Amino acid sequence: MRGRSQNGSSATVYRWDLDKTYLRTEFDTMGDLVRTAFETPQSKRTVPGAAALLRELQRTEPRAICILSGSPEQMRRVLESKLRHDGVRWDEFVLKPSLENLLRGRFRFLRDQLGYKLGVLLRSRRTVGGETSEILFGDDAESDAFIYSFYADICRGAVDRSTFDQILDVARVYPDDAAALREAFEAIPTHDAVHQVFIHLDRVSSADAFAVFGARVCPIYNYFQTSVVLAELGAIDAAAALRVGAE
């Protein structure tokens, strides 16, 4: 996979999670959640190398840089300010409508990752072009490896409707969300789009635990490792990888 096509235009979408992938975030306890909600842009800490890597990816003029976060929509101003401070630009930035769902009594939505993230991924996929490739970034704190792998299999046509419905049932996705997901599933263009999934081992999980997902999922401990793999894929050059390592 090359980061750029032969005519010089980019053919790759980079999709990034934020918490524990780009930002050092703690949300294991209620106290952690409260502290995170009131942090200023200046107090938020970037995972070493993450900002440098995103800036290097920007230099390649990709098809798009898309940020998909489980943080609530109310944190948009702070998060956007932090990203701008880091010199990061984006084309799409989706935050979770947690308060809207809480007010509707949809308490499960606050913990739901599969229904929320998969819905965003499928809807976004329809807008980027059928032949566009994707590289995804997540972490080991939640279910990113599974969600991204499921999404990748859907894109390449390896998931039938029955299996899709079973996964939504197991995840206890709300009926109206499930209906929207089924509509997006039926409309997704078939293409083996997802070339690589990087999982930042924030919890220092064993890399072996991700072998079940196959070679597409690459667990990493730092972003220099990521940049080396991206250089091997042709997404960035060796000099860019060294700049990430030097941050």
PDB file of C-alpha atoms in Angstrom:
ATOM      1  CA  MET A   1       0.000   0.000   0.000  1.00  0.00           C
ATOM      2  CA  ARG A   2       1.271   3.399  -0.929  1.00  0.00           C
ATOM      3  CA  GLY A   3       0.137   6.548   0.870  1.00  0.00           C
ATOM      4  CA  ARG A   4      -0.160   8.354  -2.448  1.00  0.00           C
ATOM      5  CA  SER A   5      -1.364   7.236  -5.839  1.00  0.00           C
ATOM      6  CA  GLN A   6       0.699   7.480  -9.011  1.00  0.00           C
ATOM      7  CA  ASN A   7      -0.780  10.825 -10.052  1.00  0.00           C
ATOM      8  CA  GLY A   8       0.340  12.371  -6.762  1.00  0.00           C
ATOM      9  CA  SER A   9      -3.077  12.623  -5.146  1.00  0.00           C
ATOM     10  CA  SER A  10      -3.511  10.828  -1.855  1.00  0.00           C
ATOM     11  CA  ALA A  11      -5.717   7.775  -1.624  1.00  0.00           C
ATOM     12  CA  THR A  12      -5.630   7.158   2.136  1.00  0.00           C
ATOM     13  CA  VAL A  13      -7.915   8.089   5.014  1.00  0.00           C
ATOM     14  CA  TYR A  14      -6.402   8.093   8.501  1.00  0.00           C
ATOM     15  CA  ARG A  15      -8.877   7.570  11.335  1.00  0.00           C
ATOM     16  CA  TRP A  16      -7.788   8.356  14.891  1.00  0.00           C
ATOM     17  CA  ASP A  17      -9.313   7.766  18.286  1.00  0.00           C
ATOM     18  CA  LEU A  18      -8.371  10.405  20.881  1.00  0.00           C
ATOM     19  CA  ASP A  19      -8.474   9.131  24.462  1.00  0.00           C
ATOM     20  CA  LYS A  20      -5.522   6.840  25.239  1.00  0.00           C
ATOM     21  CA  THR A  21      -4.586   6.848  21.546  1.00  0.00           C
ATOM     22  CA  TYR A  22      -3.648  10.497  21.062  1.00  0.00           C
ATOM     23  CA  LEU A  23      -4.238  11.900  24.552  1.00  0.00           C
ATOM     24  CA  ARG A  24      -3.145  10.494  27.885  1.00  0.00           C
ATOM     25  CA  THR A  25      -6.591  10.198  29.441  1.00  0.00           C
ATOM     26  CA  GLU A  26      -7.782   8.459  32.592  1.00  0.00           C
ATOM     27  CA  PHE A  27     -11.449   7.504  32.873  1.00  0.00           C
ATOM     28  CA  ASP A  28     -11.428   4.315  34.953  1.00  0.00           C
ATOM     29  CA  THR A  29     -13.239   5.967  37.891  1.00  0.00           C
ATOM     30  CA  MET A  30     -15.905   8.648  38.268  1.00  0.00           C
ATOM     31  CA  GLY A  31     -13.236  10.951  39.672  1.00  0.00           C
ATOM     32  CA  ASP A  32     -11.169  10.454  36.520  1.00  0.00           C
ATOM     33  CA  LEU A  33     -14.159  11.366  34.357  1.00  0.00           C
ATOM     34  CA  VAL A  34     -14.830  14.536  36.346  1.00  0.00           C
ATOM     35  CA  ARG A  35     -11.187  15.628  36.180  1.00  0.00           C
ATOM     36  CA  THR A  36     -11.057  14.955  32.442  1.00  0.00           C
ATOM     37  CA  ALA A  37     -14.213  16.997  31.850  1.00  0.00           C
ATOM     38  CA  PHE A  38     -12.700  20.072  33.511  1.00  0.00           C
ATOM     39  CA  GLU A  39      -9.183  19.906  32.075  1.00  0.00           C
ATOM     40  CA  THR A  40      -7.986  22.892  30.072  1.00  0.00           C
ATOM     41  CA  PRO A  41      -6.358  22.450  26.651  1.00  0.00           C
ATOM     42  CA  GLN A  42      -2.989  23.286  28.227  1.00  0.00           C
ATOM     43  CA  SER A  43      -3.316  20.587  30.889  1.00  0.00           C
ATOM     44  CA  LYS A  44      -4.172  17.779  28.481  1.00  0.00           C
ATOM     45  CA  ARG A  45      -1.179  15.570  27.729  1.00  0.00           C
ATOM     46  CA  THR A  46      -0.417  14.124  24.311  1.00  0.00           C
ATOM     47  CA  VAL A  47       0.910  10.576  23.998  1.00  0.00           C
ATOM     48  CA  PRO A  48       4.597  11.013  23.007  1.00  0.00           C
ATOM     49  CA  GLY A  49       5.023  10.944  19.241  1.00  0.00           C
ATOM     50  CA  ALA A  50       1.306  11.103  18.415  1.00  0.00           C
ATOM     51  CA  ALA A  51       1.252  14.771  17.408  1.00  0.00           C
ATOM     52  CA  ALA A  52       4.469  14.413  15.413  1.00  0.00           C
ATOM     53  CA  LEU A  53       3.061  11.416  13.534  1.00  0.00           C
ATOM     54  CA  LEU A  54      -0.190  13.190  12.726  1.00  0.00           C
ATOM     55  CA  ARG A  55       1.744  16.181  11.410  1.00  0.00           C
ATOM     56  CA  GLU A  56       3.833  13.880   9.210  1.00  0.00           C
ATOM     57  CA  LEU A  57       0.673  12.247   7.878  1.00  0.00           C
ATOM     58  CA  GLN A  58      -0.688  15.711   7.080  1.00  0.00           C
ATOM     59  CA  ARG A  59       2.419  16.381   4.968  1.00  0.00           C
ATOM     60  CA  THR A  60       1.398  13.526   2.653  1.00  0.00           C
ATOM     61  CA  GLU A  61      -1.854  15.367   1.820  1.00  0.00           C
ATOM     62  CA  PRO A  62      -4.068  12.374   2.576  1.00  0.00           C
ATOM     63  CA  ARG A  63      -7.632  11.932   1.392  1.00  0.00           C
ATOM     64  CA  ALA A  64      -8.741  12.809   4.926  1.00  0.00           C
ATOM     65  CA  ILE A  65      -7.770  12.791   8.584  1.00  0.00           C
ATOM     66  CA  CYS A  66     -10.796  11.776  10.623  1.00  0.00           C
ATOM     67  CA  ILE A  67     -11.005  11.885  14.405  1.00  0.00           C
ATOM     68  CA  LEU A  68     -13.557   9.671  16.138  1.00  0.00           C
ATOM     69  CA  SER A  69     -13.711  10.043  19.905  1.00  0.00           C
ATOM     70  CA  GLY A  70     -15.880   8.682  22.695  1.00  0.00           C
ATOM     71  CA  SER A  71     -15.521  11.992  24.525  1.00  0.00           C
ATOM     72  CA  PRO A  72     -18.787  13.950  24.854  1.00  0.00           C
ATOM     73  CA  GLU A  73     -19.711  16.660  22.371  1.00  0.00           C
ATOM     74  CA  GLN A  74     -19.489  19.239  25.171  1.00  0.00           C
ATOM     75  CA  MET A  75     -15.684  18.848  25.151  1.00  0.00           C
ATOM     76  CA  ARG A  76     -15.320  19.914  21.516  1.00  0.00           C
ATOM     77  CA  ARG A  77     -13.961  23.405  22.209  1.00  0.00           C
ATOM     78  CA  VAL A  78     -11.262  22.141  24.584  1.00  0.00           C
ATOM     79  CA  LEU A  79     -10.243  19.228  22.364  1.00  0.00           C
ATOM     80  CA  GLU A  80     -10.106  21.296  19.185  1.00  0.00           C
ATOM     81  CA  SER A  81      -8.020  23.911  20.995  1.00  0.00           C
ATOM     82  CA  LYS A  82      -5.596  21.207  22.147  1.00  0.00           C
ATOM     83  CA  LEU A  83      -5.234  19.775  18.639  1.00  0.00           C
ATOM     84  CA  ARG A  84      -4.641  23.195  17.118  1.00  0.00           C
ATOM     85  CA  HIS A  85      -2.021  23.896  19.786  1.00  0.00           C
ATOM     86  CA  ASP A  86      -0.287  20.675  18.698  1.00  0.00           C
ATOM     87  CA  GLY A  87      -0.337  21.770  15.053  1.00  0.00           C
ATOM     88  CA  VAL A  88      -2.850  19.107  14.042  1.00  0.00           C
ATOM     89  CA  ARG A  89      -5.458  19.624  11.321  1.00  0.00           C
ATOM     90  CA  TRP A  90      -8.425  17.397  10.579  1.00  0.00           C
ATOM     91  CA  ASP A  91     -11.173  16.928   8.013  1.00  0.00           C
ATOM     92  CA  GLU A  92     -13.752  15.243  10.226  1.00  0.00           C
ATOM     93  CA  PHE A  93     -14.103  15.356  14.014  1.00  0.00           C
ATOM     94  CA  VAL A  94     -16.916  13.345  15.614  1.00  0.00           C
ATOM     95  CA  LEU A  95     -17.658  13.392  19.344  1.00  0.00           C
ATOM     96  CA  LYS A  96     -20.194  11.294  21.205  1.00  0.00           C
ATOM     97  CA  PRO A  97     -23.666  12.816  21.770  1.00  0.00           C
ATOM     98  CA  SER A  98     -23.683  11.545  25.355  1.00  0.00           C
ATOM     99  CA  LEU A  99     -25.776  14.304  26.951  1.00  0.00           C
ATOM    100  CA  GLU A 100     -28.428  14.121  24.235  1.00  0.00           C
ATOM    101  CA  ASN A 101     -28.803  10.391  24.838  1.00  0.00           C
ATOM    102  CA  LEU A 102     -28.688  10.750  28.621  1.00  0.00           C
ATOM    103  CA  LEU A 103     -31.585  13.212  28.512  1.00  0.00           C
ATOM    104  CA  ARG A 104     -33.540  10.649  26.489  1.00  0.00           C
ATOM    105  CA  GLY A 105     -32.953   8.034  29.194  1.00  0.00           C
ATOM    106  CA  ARG A 106     -30.631   6.009  26.964  1.00  0.00           C
ATOM    107  CA  PHE A 107     -28.130   5.212  29.684  1.00  0.00           C
ATOM    108  CA  ARG A 108     -26.548   2.235  27.885  1.00  0.00           C
ATOM    109  CA  PHE A 109     -25.372   4.599  25.160  1.00  0.00           C
ATOM    110  CA  LEU A 110     -22.854   6.121  27.576  1.00  0.00           C
ATOM    111  CA  ARG A 111     -20.937   2.823  27.634  1.00  0.00           C
ATOM    112  CA  ASP A 112     -21.750   1.713  24.109  1.00  0.00           C
ATOM    113  CA  GLN A 113     -18.725   1.789  21.835  1.00  0.00           C
ATOM    114  CA  LEU A 114     -19.607  -0.650  19.073  1.00  0.00           C
ATOM    115  CA  GLY A 115     -22.904   0.906  18.011  1.00  0.00           C
ATOM    116  CA  TYR A 116     -21.568   4.453  18.223  1.00  0.00           C
ATOM    117  CA  LYS A 117     -18.195   3.968  16.540  1.00  0.00           C
ATOM    118  CA  LEU A 118     -19.375   1.495  13.916  1.00  0.00           C
ATOM    119  CA  GLY A 119     -22.177   3.843  12.905  1.00  0.00           C
ATOM    120  CA  VAL A 120     -19.766   6.742  12.440  1.00  0.00           C
ATOM    121  CA  LEU A 121     -17.312   4.580  10.494  1.00  0.00           C
ATOM    122  CA  LEU A 122     -19.930   3.198   8.110  1.00  0.00           C
ATOM    123  CA  ARG A 123     -21.505   6.585   7.430  1.00  0.00           C
ATOM    124  CA  SER A 124     -18.121   8.197   6.866  1.00  0.00           C
ATOM    125  CA  ARG A 125     -17.028   5.386   4.552  1.00  0.00           C
ATOM    126  CA  ARG A 126     -19.823   6.256   2.134  1.00  0.00           C
ATOM    127  CA  THR A 127     -18.428   9.785   1.728  1.00  0.00           C
ATOM    128  CA  VAL A 128     -14.736   9.063   1.045  1.00  0.00           C
ATOM    129  CA  GLY A 129     -14.922   7.069  -2.184  1.00  0.00           C
ATOM    130  CA  GLY A 130     -15.149   3.370  -2.884  1.00  0.00           C
ATOM    131  CA  GLU A 131     -11.471   2.816  -3.757  1.00  0.00           C
ATOM    132  CA  THR A 132      -9.993   4.836  -0.880  1.00  0.00           C
ATOM    133  CA  SER A 133      -7.806   2.901   1.557  1.00  0.00           C
ATOM    134  CA  GLU A 134      -7.842   3.425   5.312  1.00  0.00           C
ATOM    135  CA  ILE A 135      -5.438   3.163   8.241  1.00  0.00           C
ATOM    136  CA  LEU A 136      -6.978   3.199  11.718  1.00  0.00           C
ATOM    137  CA  PHE A 137      -5.560   4.117  15.133  1.00  0.00           C
ATOM    138  CA  GLY A 138      -7.033   3.027  18.462  1.00  0.00           C
ATOM    139  CA  ASP A 139      -6.067   1.655  21.857  1.00  0.00           C
ATOM    140  CA  ASP A 140      -6.471  -1.350  24.123  1.00  0.00           C
ATOM    141  CA  ALA A 141      -8.626   0.381  26.750  1.00  0.00           C
ATOM    142  CA  GLU A 142     -11.967  -0.483  25.157  1.00  0.00           C
ATOM    143  CA  SER A 143     -12.956  -2.476  22.068  1.00  0.00           C
ATOM    144  CA  ASP A 144     -11.145  -0.701  19.248  1.00  0.00           C
ATOM    145  CA  ALA A 145      -9.401  -3.796  17.871  1.00  0.00           C
ATOM    146  CA  PHE A 146     -12.700  -5.668  17.562  1.00  0.00           C
ATOM    147  CA  ILE A 147     -14.711  -2.710  16.239  1.00  0.00           C
ATOM    148  CA  TYR A 148     -12.084  -1.790  13.653  1.00  0.00           C
ATOM    149  CA  SER A 149     -11.663  -5.416  12.552  1.00  0.00           C
ATOM    150  CA  PHE A 150     -15.432  -5.844  12.257  1.00  0.00           C
ATOM    151  CA  TYR A 151     -15.609  -2.647  10.200  1.00  0.00           C
ATOM    152  CA  ALA A 152     -12.758  -3.843   7.971  1.00  0.00           C
ATOM    153  CA  ASP A 153     -14.511  -7.164   7.352  1.00  0.00           C
ATOM    154  CA  ILE A 154     -17.742  -5.353   6.496  1.00  0.00           C
ATOM    155  CA  CYS A 155     -15.919  -3.161   3.981  1.00  0.00           C
ATOM    156  CA  ARG A 156     -14.433  -6.157   2.194  1.00  0.00           C
ATOM    157  CA  GLY A 157     -17.760  -7.972   2.081  1.00  0.00           C
ATOM    158  CA  ALA A 158     -16.852 -10.699   4.570  1.00  0.00           C
ATOM    159  CA  VAL A 159     -19.814 -10.147   6.938  1.00  0.00           C
ATOM    160  CA  ASP A 160     -23.314 -11.334   6.030  1.00  0.00           C
ATOM    161  CA  ARG A 161     -26.513  -9.742   7.301  1.00  0.00           C
ATOM    162  CA  SER A 162     -27.215 -12.533   9.800  1.00  0.00           C
ATOM    163  CA  THR A 163     -23.794 -12.179  11.449  1.00  0.00           C
ATOM    164  CA  PHE A 164     -24.143  -8.399  11.481  1.00  0.00           C
ATOM    165  CA  ASP A 165     -27.507  -8.627  13.247  1.00  0.00           C
ATOM    166  CA  GLN A 166     -26.141 -11.101  15.796  1.00  0.00           C
ATOM    167  CA  ILE A 167     -23.281  -8.762  16.714  1.00  0.00           C
ATOM    168  CA  LEU A 168     -25.691  -5.857  17.214  1.00  0.00           C
ATOM    169  CA  ASP A 169     -27.893  -8.038  19.423  1.00  0.00           C
ATOM    170  CA  VAL A 170     -24.970  -9.157  21.589  1.00  0.00           C
ATOM    171  CA  ALA A 171     -23.825  -5.540  21.932  1.00  0.00           C
ATOM    172  CA  ARG A 172     -27.372  -4.526  22.995  1.00  0.00           C
ATOM    173  CA  VAL A 173     -27.502  -1.680  20.517  1.00  0.00           C
ATOM    174  CA  TYR A 174     -30.707   0.351  20.840  1.00  0.00           C
ATOM    175  CA  PRO A 175     -33.321  -0.610  18.206  1.00  0.00           C
ATOM    176  CA  ASP A 176     -33.341   2.757  16.401  1.00  0.00           C
ATOM    177  CA  ASP A 177     -29.535   2.800  16.288  1.00  0.00           C
ATOM    178  CA  ALA A 178     -29.544  -0.803  15.051  1.00  0.00           C
ATOM    179  CA  ALA A 179     -31.948   0.129  12.251  1.00  0.00           C
ATOM    180  CA  ALA A 180     -29.656   2.972  11.148  1.00  0.00           C
ATOM    181  CA  LEU A 181     -26.662   0.632  11.282  1.00  0.00           C
ATOM    182  CA  ARG A 182     -28.429  -1.941   9.108  1.00  0.00           C
ATOM    183  CA  GLU A 183     -29.218   0.746   6.548  1.00  0.00           C
ATOM    184  CA  ALA A 184     -25.567   1.840   6.499  1.00  0.00           C
ATOM    185  CA  PHE A 185     -24.433  -1.791   6.276  1.00  0.00           C
ATOM    186  CA  GLU A 186     -26.569  -2.417   3.196  1.00  0.00           C
ATOM    187  CA  ALA A 187     -25.290   0.744   1.490  1.00  0.00           C
ATOM    188  CA  ILE A 188     -21.557   0.315   2.128  1.00  0.00           C
ATOM    189  CA  PRO A 189     -19.520  -0.166  -1.081  1.00  0.00           C
ATOM    190  CA  THR A 190     -17.541  -3.417  -1.086  1.00  0.00           C
ATOM    191  CA  HIS A 191     -13.800  -2.776  -1.079  1.00  0.00           C
ATOM    192  CA  ASP A 192     -10.900  -4.173   0.961  1.00  0.00           C
ATOM    193  CA  ALA A 193     -10.319  -0.709   2.374  1.00  0.00           C
ATOM    194  CA  VAL A 194      -8.656  -1.142   5.772  1.00  0.00           C
ATOM    195  CA  HIS A 195      -4.968  -1.854   5.240  1.00  0.00           C
ATOM    196  CA  GLN A 196      -3.735  -1.528   8.824  1.00  0.00           C
ATOM    197  CA  VAL A 197      -5.069  -1.085  12.344  1.00  0.00           C
ATOM    198  CA  PHE A 198      -2.693   0.247  14.994  1.00  0.00           C
ATOM    199  CA  ILE A 199      -3.590  -0.402  18.634  1.00  0.00           C
ATOM    200  CA  HIS A 200      -1.716   1.696  21.189  1.00  0.00           C
ATOM    201  CA  LEU A 201      -1.080  -0.498  24.234  1.00  0.00           C
ATOM    202  CA  ASP A 202      -1.993   2.088  26.846  1.00  0.00           C
ATOM    203  CA  ARG A 203      -2.722  -0.594  29.423  1.00  0.00           C
ATOM    204  CA  VAL A 204       0.469  -2.410  28.435  1.00  0.00           C
ATOM    205  CA  SER A 205      -1.564  -5.392  27.312  1.00  0.00           C
ATOM    206  CA  SER A 206       0.288  -8.364  25.892  1.00  0.00           C
ATOM    207  CA  ALA A 207       0.769  -7.907  22.164  1.00  0.00           C
ATOM    208  CA  ASP A 208       0.036 -11.629  21.779  1.00  0.00           C
ATOM    209  CA  ALA A 209      -3.561 -11.003  22.852  1.00  0.00           C
ATOM    210  CA  PHE A 210      -4.214  -9.325  19.501  1.00  0.00           C
ATOM    211  CA  ALA A 211      -2.983 -12.219  17.347  1.00  0.00           C
ATOM    212  CA  VAL A 212      -6.586 -13.428  17.025  1.00  0.00           C
ATOM    213  CA  PHE A 213      -7.317 -10.406  14.822  1.00  0.00           C
ATOM    214  CA  GLY A 214      -4.651 -11.355  12.285  1.00  0.00           C
ATOM    215  CA  ALA A 215      -1.833  -9.397  10.672  1.00  0.00           C
ATOM    216  CA  ARG A 216      -4.055  -6.406   9.913  1.00  0.00           C
ATOM    217  CA  VAL A 217      -4.012  -5.415  13.612  1.00  0.00           C
ATOM    218  CA  CYS A 218      -0.632  -4.142  14.776  1.00  0.00           C
ATOM    219  CA  PRO A 219      -0.247  -3.589  18.548  1.00  0.00           C
ATOM    220  CA  ILE A 220       2.309  -0.887  19.342  1.00  0.00           C
ATOM    221  CA  TYR A 221       3.903   0.507  22.490  1.00  0.00           C
ATOM    222  CA  ASN A 222       5.003   3.833  20.991  1.00  0.00           C
ATOM    223  CA  TYR A 223       4.585   5.913  17.859  1.00  0.00           C
ATOM    224  CA  PHE A 224       8.113   5.435  16.618  1.00  0.00           C
ATOM    225  CA  GLN A 225       7.192   1.777  16.128  1.00  0.00           C
ATOM    226  CA  THR A 226       4.098   2.940  14.259  1.00  0.00           C
ATOM    227  CA  SER A 227       6.084   5.295  12.047  1.00  0.00           C
ATOM    228  CA  VAL A 228       8.507   2.512  11.089  1.00  0.00           C
ATOM    229  CA  VAL A 229       5.612   0.287   9.990  1.00  0.00           C
ATOM    230  CA  LEU A 230       4.072   3.187   8.065  1.00  0.00           C
ATOM    231  CA  ALA A 231       7.406   3.794   6.340  1.00  0.00           C
ATOM    232  CA  GLU A 232       7.512   0.128   5.329  1.00  0.00           C
ATOM    233  CA  LEU A 233       3.983   0.511   3.920  1.00  0.00           C
ATOM    234  CA  GLY A 234       5.084   3.561   1.937  1.00  0.00           C
ATOM    235  CA  ALA A 235       2.701   5.897   3.769  1.00  0.00           C
ATOM    236  CA  ILE A 236       5.551   8.117   5.021  1.00  0.00           C
ATOM    237  CA  ASP A 237       9.265   8.213   4.253  1.00  0.00           C
ATOM    238  CA  ALA A 238      12.184   7.227   6.494  1.00  0.00           C
ATOM    239  CA  ALA A 239      13.001  10.842   7.358  1.00  0.00           C
ATOM    240  CA  ALA A 240       9.465  11.336   8.649  1.00  0.00           C
ATOM    241  CA  ALA A 241       9.767   8.226  10.809  1.00  0.00           C
ATOM    242  CA  LEU A 242      12.994   9.564  12.312  1.00  0.00           C
ATOM    243  CA  ARG A 243      11.325  12.890  13.094  1.00  0.00           C
ATOM    244  CA  VAL A 244       8.576  11.064  14.964  1.00  0.00           C
ATOM    245  CA  GLY A 245      11.177   9.111  16.913  1.00  0.00           C
ATOM    246  CA  ALA A 246      12.994  12.306  17.849  1.00  0.00           C
ATOM    247  CA  GLU A 247       9.948  13.967  19.433  1.00  0.00           C
TER     248      GLU A 247
END
